[in-house]
C-alpha positions as a Python dict, from the first residue, in 0.01 Angstrom:
ca = {
    (1, 'X'): (0, 0, 0),
    (2, 'X'): (172, 344, -76),
    (3, 'X'): (197, 599, 172),
    (4, 'X'): (152, 885, -14),
    (5, 'X'): (53, 1131, 222),
    (6, 'X'): (144, 1166, 576),
    (7, 'X'): (-143, 1311, 858),
    (8, 'X'): (-35, 1365, 1177),
    (9, 'X'): (-31, 1115, 1456),
    (10, 'X'): (156, 889, 1149),
    (11, 'X'): (415, 1225, 1177),
    (12, 'X'): (398, 1304, 1537),
    (13, 'X'): (522, 832, 1539),
    (14, 'X'): (783, 889, 1315),
    (15, 'X'): (936, 1144, 1549),
    (16, 'X'): (878, 958, 1828),
    (17, 'X'): (1046, 617, 1706),
    (18, 'X'): (1294, 889, 1543),
    (19, 'X'): (1366, 959, 1890),
    (20, 'X'): (1406, 560, 2012),
    (21, 'X'): (1583, 488, 1733),
    (22, 'X'): (1842, 789, 1796),
    (23, 'X'): (1890, 717, 2210),
    (24, 'X'): (1927, 358, 2117),
    (25, 'X'): (2221, 413, 1915),
    (26, 'X'): (2330, 715, 2120),
    (27, 'X'): (2661, 519, 2248),
    (28, 'X'): (2771, 429, 1993),
    (29, 'X'): (2753, 824, 1841),
    (30, 'X'): (2909, 937, 2128),
    (31, 'X'): (3153, 666, 2083),
    (32, 'X'): (3258, 893, 1764),
    (33, 'X'): (3450, 1120, 1885),
    (34, 'X'): (3769, 1316, 1755),
    (35, 'X'): (3978, 1307, 2066),
    (36, 'X'): (4029, 914, 2214),
    (37, 'X'): (3922, 1091, 2460),
    (38, 'X'): (3624, 981, 2709),
    (39, 'X'): (3464, 1295, 2686),
    (40, 'X'): (3245, 1184, 2380),
    (41, 'X'): (2837, 1407, 2386),
    (42, 'X'): (2661, 1442, 2028),
    (43, 'X'): (2462, 1083, 2075),
    (44, 'X'): (2318, 1198, 2409),
    (45, 'X'): (2307, 1559, 2364),
    (46, 'X'): (2098, 1464, 2066),
    (47, 'X'): (1955, 1233, 2234),
    (48, 'X'): (1781, 1449, 2520),
    (49, 'X'): (1735, 1677, 2257),
    (50, 'X'): (1485, 1474, 2085),
    (51, 'X'): (1354, 1392, 2369),
    (52, 'X'): (1269, 1747, 2513),
    (53, 'X'): (1096, 1738, 2127),
    (54, 'X'): (894, 1407, 2214),
    (55, 'X'): (792, 1553, 2494),
    (56, 'X'): (600, 1854, 2337),
    (57, 'X'): (398, 1644, 2176),
    (58, 'X'): (243, 1419, 2453),
    (59, 'X'): (120, 1786, 2541),
    (60, 'X'): (-60, 1810, 2189),
    (61, 'X'): (-421, 1861, 2191),
    (62, 'X'): (-501, 1858, 1844),
    (63, 'X'): (-258, 1629, 1634),
    (64, 'X'): (-224, 1785, 1301),
    (65, 'X'): (112, 1807, 1039),
    (66, 'X'): (179, 2109, 1099),
    (67, 'X'): (64, 2130, 1524),
    (68, 'X'): (328, 1817, 1569),
    (69, 'X'): (637, 2004, 1299),
    (70, 'X'): (539, 2336, 1559),
    (71, 'X'): (556, 2110, 1888),
    (72, 'X'): (874, 1941, 1772),
    (73, 'X'): (1044, 2262, 1658),
    (74, 'X'): (940, 2479, 2018),
    (75, 'X'): (1070, 2145, 2224),
    (76, 'X'): (1401, 2095, 2053),
    (77, 'X'): (1453, 2474, 2104),
    (78, 'X'): (1395, 2469, 2421),
    (79, 'X'): (1582, 2162, 2522),
    (80, 'X'): (1859, 2161, 2283),
    (81, 'X'): (2197, 2091, 2416),
    (82, 'X'): (2556, 2103, 2257),
    (83, 'X'): (2614, 2211, 1835),
    (84, 'X'): (2450, 1915, 1756),
    (85, 'X'): (2159, 1925, 1924),
    (86, 'X'): (2148, 2331, 1875),
    (87, 'X'): (2132, 2236, 1480),
    (88, 'X'): (1875, 1965, 1466),
    (89, 'X'): (1649, 2216, 1662),
    (90, 'X'): (1748, 2456, 1356),
    (91, 'X'): (1613, 2201, 1112),
    (92, 'X'): (1336, 2117, 1302),
    (93, 'X'): (1253, 2554, 1288),
    (94, 'X'): (1267, 2543, 931),
    (95, 'X'): (1089, 2190, 954),
    (96, 'X'): (759, 2316, 1087),
    (97, 'X'): (797, 2656, 938),
    (98, 'X'): (715, 2503, 637),
    (99, 'X'): (439, 2284, 724),
    (100, 'X'): (265, 2583, 944),
    (101, 'X'): (-118, 2458, 918),
    (102, 'X'): (-121, 2140, 738),
    (103, 'X'): (-280, 1861, 814),
    (104, 'X'): (-130, 1634, 646),
    (105, 'X'): (199, 1662, 364),
    (106, 'X'): (310, 1578, 18),
    (107, 'X'): (644, 1384, -36),
    (108, 'X'): (709, 1726, -241),
    (109, 'X'): (576, 1915, 67),
    (110, 'X'): (816, 1710, 290),
    (111, 'X'): (1132, 1798, 90),
    (112, 'X'): (1099, 2164, 40),
    (113, 'X'): (1044, 2155, 499),
    (114, 'X'): (1369, 1982, 513),
    (115, 'X'): (1540, 2207, 248),
    (116, 'X'): (1369, 2528, 433),
    (117, 'X'): (1525, 2329, 787),
    (118, 'X'): (1871, 2269, 595),
    (119, 'X'): (1870, 2729, 554),
    (120, 'X'): (1765, 2812, 849),
    (121, 'X'): (2041, 2576, 1025),
    (122, 'X'): (2324, 2707, 790),
    (123, 'X'): (2222, 3090, 943),
    (124, 'X'): (2195, 2954, 1238),
    (125, 'X'): (2583, 2911, 1289),
    (126, 'X'): (2818, 3187, 1236),
    (127, 'X'): (3041, 2977, 1042),
    (128, 'X'): (2891, 2649, 903),
    (129, 'X'): (3164, 2388, 866),
    (130, 'X'): (3108, 2090, 566),
    (131, 'X'): (3167, 1728, 690),
    (132, 'X'): (2961, 1784, 935),
    (133, 'X'): (2564, 1730, 1010),
    (134, 'X'): (2506, 2048, 865),
    (135, 'X'): (2646, 1887, 527),
    (136, 'X'): (2483, 1548, 605),
    (137, 'X'): (2124, 1767, 602),
    (138, 'X'): (2172, 2005, 369),
    (139, 'X'): (2241, 1694, 65),
    (140, 'X'): (1951, 1470, 201),
    (141, 'X'): (1727, 1774, 159),
    (142, 'X'): (1887, 1854, -171),
    (143, 'X'): (1833, 1467, -269),
    (144, 'X'): (1478, 1549, -135),
    (145, 'X'): (1361, 1786, -350),
    (146, 'X'): (1511, 1599, -717),
    (147, 'X'): (1298, 1349, -626),
    (148, 'X'): (981, 1506, -434),
    (149, 'X'): (766, 1567, -825),
    (150, 'X'): (843, 1129, -918),
    (151, 'X'): (861, 957, -569),
    (152, 'X'): (531, 1019, -470),
    (153, 'X'): (529, 690, -196),
    (154, 'X'): (676, 757, 159),
    (155, 'X'): (910, 468, 199),
    (156, 'X'): (1035, 515, -114),
    (157, 'X'): (1104, 847, -94),
    (158, 'X'): (1224, 823, 288),
    (159, 'X'): (1413, 531, 163),
    (160, 'X'): (1606, 725, -124),
    (161, 'X'): (1730, 1006, 106),
    (162, 'X'): (1842, 781, 373),
    (163, 'X'): (2061, 602, 92),
    (164, 'X'): (2163, 991, -7),
    (165, 'X'): (2266, 1065, 427),
    (166, 'X'): (2453, 743, 464),
    (167, 'X'): (2616, 820, 173),
    (168, 'X'): (2711, 1133, 214),
    (169, 'X'): (2813, 1043, 641),
    (170, 'X'): (3093, 815, 497),
    (171, 'X'): (3229, 1135, 263),
    (172, 'X'): (3233, 1332, 594),
    (173, 'X'): (3602, 1145, 715),
    (174, 'X'): (3756, 1277, 425),
    (175, 'X'): (3560, 1641, 443),
    (176, 'X'): (3776, 1669, 795),
    (177, 'X'): (4180, 1591, 860),
    (178, 'X'): (4015, 1541, 1211),
    (179, 'X'): (3750, 1341, 1115),
    (180, 'X'): (4043, 1146, 889),
    (181, 'X'): (4277, 1153, 1138),
    (182, 'X'): (4057, 983, 1467),
    (183, 'X'): (3898, 727, 1174),
    (184, 'X'): (3587, 844, 1213),
    (185, 'X'): (3295, 967, 1063),
    (186, 'X'): (3099, 1335, 1178),
    (187, 'X'): (2875, 1188, 1529),
    (188, 'X'): (2616, 1421, 1509),
    (189, 'X'): (2580, 1348, 1063),
    (190, 'X'): (2543, 1012, 1196),
    (191, 'X'): (2310, 1072, 1449),
    (192, 'X'): (2063, 1291, 1133),
    (193, 'X'): (2095, 975, 993),
    (194, 'X'): (1948, 743, 1272),
    (195, 'X'): (1658, 1000, 1272),
    (196, 'X'): (1628, 923, 952),
    (197, 'X'): (1613, 566, 998),
    (198, 'X'): (1330, 566, 1302),
    (199, 'X'): (1086, 764, 1028),
    (200, 'X'): (1188, 479, 812),
    (201, 'X'): (1101, 190, 991),
    (202, 'X'): (739, 365, 1122),
    (203, 'X'): (635, 315, 789),
    (204, 'X'): (724, -12, 777),
    (205, 'X'): (491, -27, 1040),
    (206, 'X'): (767, -100, 1300),
    (207, 'X'): (760, 29, 1661),
    (208, 'X'): (1051, 93, 1817),
    (209, 'X'): (1095, 72, 2165),
    (210, 'X'): (1395, 242, 2387),
    (211, 'X'): (1624, -46, 2479),
    (212, 'X'): (1629, -97, 2909),
    (213, 'X'): (1978, -113, 3012),
    (214, 'X'): (2054, 232, 2729),
    (215, 'X'): (1816, 463, 2879),
    (216, 'X'): (1866, 756, 2876),
    (217, 'X'): (1559, 961, 2945),
    (218, 'X'): (1231, 732, 2866),
    (219, 'X'): (918, 1003, 2776),
    (220, 'X'): (593, 753, 2741),
    (221, 'X'): (474, 804, 2394),
    (222, 'X'): (113, 703, 2562),
    (223, 'X'): (-104, 934, 2739),
    (224, 'X'): (-23, 933, 3074),
    (225, 'X'): (-270, 1141, 3214),
    (226, 'X'): (-549, 902, 3065),
    (227, 'X'): (-741, 854, 3417),
    (228, 'X'): (-687, 1142, 3624),
    (229, 'X'): (-786, 1061, 4018),
    (230, 'X'): (-862, 1358, 4224),
    (231, 'X'): (-614, 1233, 4491),
    (232, 'X'): (-310, 1234, 4269),
    (233, 'X'): (-359, 1574, 4103),
    (234, 'X'): (-38, 1754, 4046),
    (235, 'X'): (176, 1543, 3751),
    (236, 'X'): (558, 1592, 3857),
    (237, 'X'): (829, 1601, 3710),
    (238, 'X'): (1164, 1612, 3684),
    (239, 'X'): (1573, 1459, 3628),
    (240, 'X'): (1825, 1406, 3842),
    (241, 'X'): (2185, 1431, 3706),
    (242, 'X'): (2428, 1228, 3859),
    (243, 'X'): (2203, 1021, 4051),
    (244, 'X'): (2342, 837, 4317),
    (245, 'X'): (2157, 528, 4295),
    (246, 'X'): (1905, 349, 4032),
    (247, 'X'): (1584, 418, 3909),
    (248, 'X'): (1498, 50, 4061),
    (249, 'X'): (1576, 258, 4399),
    (250, 'X'): (1427, 525, 4355),
    (251, 'X'): (1053, 416, 4249),
    (252, 'X'): (1090, 204, 4577),
    (253, 'X'): (1116, 567, 4733),
    (254, 'X'): (820, 667, 4527),
    (255, 'X'): (601, 363, 4557),
    (256, 'X'): (314, 450, 4820),
    (257, 'X'): (278, 842, 4635),
    (258, 'X'): (69, 849, 4342),
    (259, 'X'): (4, 666, 4013),
    (260, 'X'): (174, 650, 3682),
    (261, 'X'): (526, 679, 3784),
    (262, 'X'): (806, 657, 3546),
    (263, 'X'): (1128, 602, 3663),
    (264, 'X'): (1391, 549, 3400),
    (265, 'X'): (1723, 629, 3351),
    (266, 'X'): (2131, 560, 3379),
    (267, 'X'): (2432, 635, 3552),
    (268, 'X'): (2380, 958, 3420),
    (269, 'X'): (2061, 1104, 3450),
    (270, 'X'): (1739, 925, 3593),
    (271, 'X'): (1358, 1086, 3441),
    (272, 'X'): (1053, 1112, 3710),
    (273, 'X'): (745, 1210, 3625),
    (274, 'X'): (405, 1085, 3900),
    (275, 'X'): (62, 1184, 3944),
    (276, 'X'): (52, 1252, 4331),
    (277, 'X'): (-72, 1447, 4588),
    (278, 'X'): (271, 1563, 4800),
    (279, 'X'): (480, 1681, 4508),
    (280, 'X'): (702, 1847, 4744),
    (281, 'X'): (746, 1432, 4975),
    (282, 'X'): (820, 1296, 4577),
    (283, 'X'): (1107, 1556, 4506),
    (284, 'X'): (1283, 1469, 4857),
    (285, 'X'): (1318, 1081, 4795),
    (286, 'X'): (1413, 1229, 4473),
    (287, 'X'): (1677, 1449, 4651),
    (288, 'X'): (1822, 1137, 4829),
    (289, 'X'): (1998, 1033, 4498),
    (290, 'X'): (2154, 1343, 4398),
    (291, 'X'): (2100, 1721, 4268),
    (292, 'X'): (1684, 1794, 4087),
    (293, 'X'): (1641, 2001, 3790),
    (294, 'X'): (1398, 2063, 3532),
    (295, 'X'): (1127, 2032, 3792),
    (296, 'X'): (786, 2070, 3646),
    (297, 'X'): (473, 2045, 3854),
    (298, 'X'): (111, 2143, 3723),
    (299, 'X'): (-230, 2054, 3852),
    (300, 'X'): (-380, 1829, 3590),
    (301, 'X'): (-707, 2037, 3634),
    (302, 'X'): (-564, 2316, 3482),
    (303, 'X'): (-647, 2503, 3852),
    (304, 'X'): (-301, 2595, 3871),
    (305, 'X'): (-49, 2580, 3561),
    (306, 'X'): (233, 2576, 3858),
    (307, 'X'): (279, 2501, 4193),
    (308, 'X'): (704, 2605, 4151),
    (309, 'X'): (622, 2960, 4194),
    (310, 'X'): (369, 2957, 4475),
    (311, 'X'): (533, 3195, 4635),
    (312, 'X'): (539, 3566, 4584),
    (313, 'X'): (863, 3711, 4519),
    (314, 'X'): (967, 3967, 4703),
    (315, 'X'): (940, 4326, 4481),
    (316, 'X'): (1319, 4466, 4523),
    (317, 'X'): (1557, 4646, 4324),
    (318, 'X'): (1692, 4513, 4014),
    (319, 'X'): (2125, 4555, 4021),
    (320, 'X'): (2348, 4601, 3749),
    (321, 'X'): (2486, 4345, 3638),
    (322, 'X'): (2392, 3894, 3725),
    (323, 'X'): (2662, 3621, 3582),
    (324, 'X'): (2620, 3297, 3501),
    (325, 'X'): (2835, 3009, 3410),
    (326, 'X'): (2847, 2636, 3327),
    (327, 'X'): (3135, 2453, 3585),
    (328, 'X'): (3208, 2070, 3638),
    (329, 'X'): (3318, 1975, 3975),
    (330, 'X'): (3228, 2122, 4309),
    (331, 'X'): (3608, 2365, 4338),
    (332, 'X'): (3531, 2517, 4017),
    (333, 'X'): (3149, 2593, 4107),
    (334, 'X'): (3280, 2714, 4439),
    (335, 'X'): (3548, 2920, 4254),
    (336, 'X'): (3302, 3136, 4067),
    (337, 'X'): (3110, 3157, 4277),
    (338, 'X'): (3439, 3316, 4466),
    (339, 'X'): (3428, 3526, 4187),
    (340, 'X'): (3149, 3680, 4207),
    (341, 'X'): (2892, 3451, 3950),
    (342, 'X'): (2536, 3437, 4102),
    (343, 'X'): (2471, 3172, 3970),
    (344, 'X'): (2657, 2784, 3817),
    (345, 'X'): (2510, 2565, 3572),
    (346, 'X'): (2685, 2251, 3613),
    (347, 'X'): (2727, 2098, 3306),
    (348, 'X'): (3031, 2079, 3070),
    (349, 'X'): (3156, 1802, 2884),
    (350, 'X'): (2930, 1486, 2907),
    (351, 'X'): (2614, 1684, 3032),
    (352, 'X'): (2600, 2009, 2821),
    (353, 'X'): (2345, 2246, 2973),
    (354, 'X'): (2041, 2243, 2729),
    (355, 'X'): (1879, 2614, 2605),
    (356, 'X'): (1585, 2611, 2855),
    (357, 'X'): (1804, 2500, 3113),
    (358, 'X'): (2059, 2828, 3092),
    (359, 'X'): (1699, 3045, 2974),
    (360, 'X'): (1525, 2933, 3329),
    (361, 'X'): (1941, 3071, 3461),
    (362, 'X'): (1857, 3400, 3324),
    (363, 'X'): (1437, 3442, 3427),
    (364, 'X'): (1564, 3388, 3819),
    (365, 'X'): (1825, 3667, 3849),
    (366, 'X'): (1616, 4018, 3864),
    (367, 'X'): (1986, 4224, 3691),
    (368, 'X'): (2018, 4495, 3380),
    (369, 'X'): (2227, 4330, 3258),
    (370, 'X'): (2342, 3944, 3242),
    (371, 'X'): (2578, 3794, 3116),
    (372, 'X'): (2715, 3409, 3023),
    (373, 'X'): (3046, 3229, 3083),
    (374, 'X'): (2992, 2898, 2851),
    (375, 'X'): (3277, 2817, 2960),
    (376, 'X'): (3310, 2480, 2681),
    (377, 'X'): (3312, 2560, 2264),
    (378, 'X'): (2997, 2272, 2296),
    (379, 'X'): (2757, 2500, 2483),
    (380, 'X'): (2826, 2900, 2329),
    (381, 'X'): (2558, 2829, 2070),
    (382, 'X'): (2287, 2730, 2372),
    (383, 'X'): (2407, 2956, 2502),
    (384, 'X'): (2362, 3215, 2168),
    (385, 'X'): (2022, 3036, 2153),
    (386, 'X'): (1848, 3120, 2481),
    (387, 'X'): (1975, 3527, 2468),
    (388, 'X'): (1799, 3521, 2148),
    (389, 'X'): (1462, 3372, 2334),
    (390, 'X'): (1502, 3572, 2661),
    (391, 'X'): (1403, 4002, 2645),
    (392, 'X'): (1632, 4079, 2897),
    (393, 'X'): (1974, 4196, 2830),
    (394, 'X'): (2220, 3867, 2737),
    (395, 'X'): (2544, 3912, 2702),
    (396, 'X'): (2720, 3577, 2589),
    (397, 'X'): (3161, 3557, 2645),
    (398, 'X'): (3218, 3331, 2442),
    (399, 'X'): (3440, 3100, 2655),
    (400, 'X'): (3599, 2789, 2612),
    (401, 'X'): (3713, 2682, 2897),
    (402, 'X'): (3712, 2641, 3227),
    (403, 'X'): (3990, 2826, 3268),
    (404, 'X'): (3878, 3099, 3035),
    (405, 'X'): (3585, 3116, 3227),
    (406, 'X'): (3766, 3205, 3534),
    (407, 'X'): (4010, 3491, 3336),
    (408, 'X'): (3724, 3675, 3218),
    (409, 'X'): (3604, 3684, 3569),
    (410, 'X'): (3906, 3832, 3655),
    (411, 'X'): (3838, 4021, 3361),
    (412, 'X'): (3463, 4186, 3522),
    (413, 'X'): (3452, 4489, 3643),
    (414, 'X'): (3093, 4612, 3885),
    (415, 'X'): (3203, 4953, 3785),
    (416, 'X'): (3231, 4919, 3394),
    (417, 'X'): (2968, 4913, 3132),
    (418, 'X'): (2828, 4598, 3027),
    (419, 'X'): (2967, 4659, 2679),
    (420, 'X'): (3332, 4778, 2813),
    (421, 'X'): (3248, 4438, 3070),
    (422, 'X'): (3198, 4231, 2731),
    (423, 'X'): (3519, 4346, 2568),
    (424, 'X'): (3734, 4315, 2855),
    (425, 'X'): (3615, 3953, 2917),
    (426, 'X'): (3640, 3829, 2587),
    (427, 'X'): (3979, 4012, 2542),
    (428, 'X'): (4079, 3786, 2884),
    (429, 'X'): (3982, 3474, 2696),
    (430, 'X'): (4331, 3493, 2458),
    (431, 'X'): (4498, 3527, 2727),
    (432, 'X'): (4462, 3212, 2887),
    (433, 'X'): (4603, 2889, 2785),
    (434, 'X'): (4417, 2579, 2862),
    (435, 'X'): (4571, 2236, 2893),
    (436, 'X'): (4405, 1883, 3020),
    (437, 'X'): (4552, 1604, 3088),
    (438, 'X'): (4311, 1247, 3012),
    (439, 'X'): (4331, 902, 2926),
    (440, 'X'): (4202, 737, 2505),
    (441, 'X'): (3957, 584, 2481),
    (442, 'X'): (4059, 349, 2220),
    (443, 'X'): (4389, 364, 1931),
    (444, 'X'): (4382, 669, 1698),
    (445, 'X'): (4693, 898, 1566),
    (446, 'X'): (4700, 1255, 1571),
    (447, 'X'): (4991, 1457, 1423),
    (448, 'X'): (5158, 1188, 1448),
    (449, 'X'): (5163, 1067, 1810),
    (450, 'X'): (5070, 698, 1829),
    (451, 'X'): (4764, 675, 2108),
    (452, 'X'): (4701, 324, 2239),
    (453, 'X'): (4365, 271, 2443),
    (454, 'X'): (4425, 378, 2796),
    (455, 'X'): (4734, 590, 2759),
    (456, 'X'): (4729, 888, 2995),
    (457, 'X'): (4690, 1231, 2716),
    (458, 'X'): (4782, 1598, 2741),
    (459, 'X'): (4555, 1821, 2547),
    (460, 'X'): (4738, 2179, 2496),
    (461, 'X'): (4492, 2427, 2349),
    (462, 'X'): (4237, 2166, 2176),
    (463, 'X'): (4538, 1954, 2077),
    (464, 'X'): (4688, 1644, 2187),
    (465, 'X'): (5016, 1714, 2260),
    (466, 'X'): (5190, 1404, 2473),
    (467, 'X'): (5148, 1088, 2556),
    (468, 'X'): (5222, 874, 2845),
    (469, 'X'): (5180, 571, 3098),
    (470, 'X'): (5236, 816, 3438),
    (471, 'X'): (4955, 1069, 3510),
    (472, 'X'): (5160, 1304, 3680),
    (473, 'X'): (5502, 1276, 3379),
    (474, 'X'): (5237, 1331, 3061),
    (475, 'X'): (5091, 1636, 3299),
    (476, 'X'): (5425, 1803, 3341),
    (477, 'X'): (5557, 1746, 2989),
    (478, 'X'): (5198, 1931, 2964),
    (479, 'X'): (5277, 2252, 3148),
    (480, 'X'): (5685, 2246, 2892),
    (481, 'X'): (5477, 2243, 2574),
    (482, 'X'): (5253, 2541, 2710),
    (483, 'X'): (5488, 2766, 2844),
    (484, 'X'): (5623, 3071, 2645),
    (485, 'X'): (5794, 3366, 2748),
    (486, 'X'): (5502, 3552, 2823),
    (487, 'X'): (5393, 3284, 3097),
    (488, 'X'): (5385, 3442, 3475),
    (489, 'X'): (5077, 3167, 3623),
    (490, 'X'): (5059, 2848, 3634),
    (491, 'X'): (4766, 2704, 3810),
    (492, 'X'): (4648, 2377, 3882),
    (493, 'X'): (4360, 2180, 3943),
    (494, 'X'): (4335, 1892, 4026),
    (495, 'X'): (3986, 1640, 3992),
    (496, 'X'): (3755, 1365, 4111),
    (497, 'X'): (4085, 1106, 4087),
    (498, 'X'): (4382, 1247, 4151),
    (499, 'X'): (4503, 1263, 4505),
    (500, 'X'): (4602, 1620, 4703),
    (501, 'X'): (4915, 1469, 4799),
    (502, 'X'): (4969, 1386, 4443),
    (503, 'X'): (4902, 1768, 4271),
    (504, 'X'): (5111, 1943, 4552),
    (505, 'X'): (5386, 1748, 4427),
    (506, 'X'): (5387, 1820, 4108),
    (507, 'X'): (5307, 2130, 4179),
    (508, 'X'): (5671, 2147, 4366),
    (509, 'X'): (5829, 1974, 4010),
    (510, 'X'): (5642, 2249, 3786),
    (511, 'X'): (5802, 2505, 4037),
    (512, 'X'): (6136, 2366, 4056),
    (513, 'X'): (6101, 2405, 3692),
    (514, 'X'): (5985, 2773, 3621),
    (515, 'X'): (6127, 2964, 3947),
    (516, 'X'): (6018, 3276, 3750),
    (517, 'X'): (5637, 3173, 3712),
    (518, 'X'): (5411, 3135, 4042),
    (519, 'X'): (5260, 2813, 4058),
    (520, 'X'): (4939, 2782, 4231),
    (521, 'X'): (4769, 2445, 4350),
    (522, 'X'): (4290, 2411, 4353),
    (523, 'X'): (4095, 2148, 4393),
    (524, 'X'): (3856, 2153, 4030),
    (525, 'X'): (3676, 1851, 4148),
    (526, 'X'): (3644, 1754, 3784),
    (527, 'X'): (3516, 1441, 3643),
    (528, 'X'): (3679, 1246, 3338),
    (529, 'X'): (3989, 1526, 3313),
    (530, 'X'): (4263, 1407, 3593),
    (531, 'X'): (4387, 1815, 3572),
    (532, 'X'): (4342, 2127, 3411),
    (533, 'X'): (4607, 2395, 3365),
    (534, 'X'): (4576, 2747, 3287),
    (535, 'X'): (4840, 2998, 3248),
    (536, 'X'): (4850, 3310, 3203),
}
């Protein structure tokens, strides 16, 4: 049976299956990291972005092609994480714009919607790079437009553009030198291919279920609130990052507190959904396992849209500045607070905050000017997207590393104008060099350095500089590559897995070698990286 038209319910199911297909292959996408280090997060970011879209779909009252596309666009926009997630949200934004008010869609309309999505995504990126998800999406859309007038059957149509996307994906490893060196294809492009695969499987009658143990964030595709009980009027949802326990343990804690309970996740994130009459008790139990985020409490009878902001905040005069910083590790977070940061968003490598996370942080501040420090190159796009969504005066200082963020905060002067602060904080980014020490998760070759899985590697200014089998030795040699005649201060930040004594031993070794430099040691508490260095 041919599918010449797609209606709203079918398109909705296609996107749900696409999200599930993407999440089931999330770890494979994460492993396509350019550097062989354990911080790959493209699959995770794209999956969380897609699930935000599906969450929005579940709120739809009228299901048409236009409303489904708009829900996917708005959900992914607010839930976008990392560069790949932001680009994906922009693809959906353009896609939705072309399908507005449509109840059904044919292949010609679908193709032109894809093309509009690509155009929107390219415009959203300041310097579009070929060999990425942008290229895969563009060539896929171009193929879609070429064949749409002749290929009217959606099964055949999606098959053809899926073949094109797969072919383009394979070419990405030749289009970017870093991908060729790593021996991988573009991770974002791979995620895009899995999304198309999910669409096709739906048309073929398959129902894609989430893999049990690999679940990151599960969103129920059925109506969770099909039956509303007065004794459980509050739909309560939240996410626990870096949980101290398992979904099963939390589910046990929540037993008896409500119904329609959904508690799923993995070692990094747990997603909770429950209908309850005691939301405070539910959150109290959740806090046993870790910090709560993306909290949402709604009265299902719509007597109150939310009880999160129930208490009336006392009117107060807005202060001149509010500063938001993304940070990983307790030590770094405390340092940012000491430097004057108002809101610290916990995130970074492997857990990028979403656009919505940043918007919420901006909304929480009563300030004339708000400065955002992303402190990660993969968060800058989401921060800029949050700035565009906010009605407040927001400045995004494009810090790509934690040391750059610290340098920017040191340059901040509350007595200066916002424009002067933005300029000087941005200039301060160039005055610090960043080094990181971690371990390799696969064999690879970079710039002539042959790396084996398990090797300790030093990364300086975004490039692999050295390797070895001893953490302190690799760290010491890495510092040598960062030092020049202008260097005055070397700051050592040690992570979760480094003993304090080892960190101070390294400090002594560096101080002995560079007597003209001041050497400082601080606890960063960062995961993944044994050491982070700032050289100024």
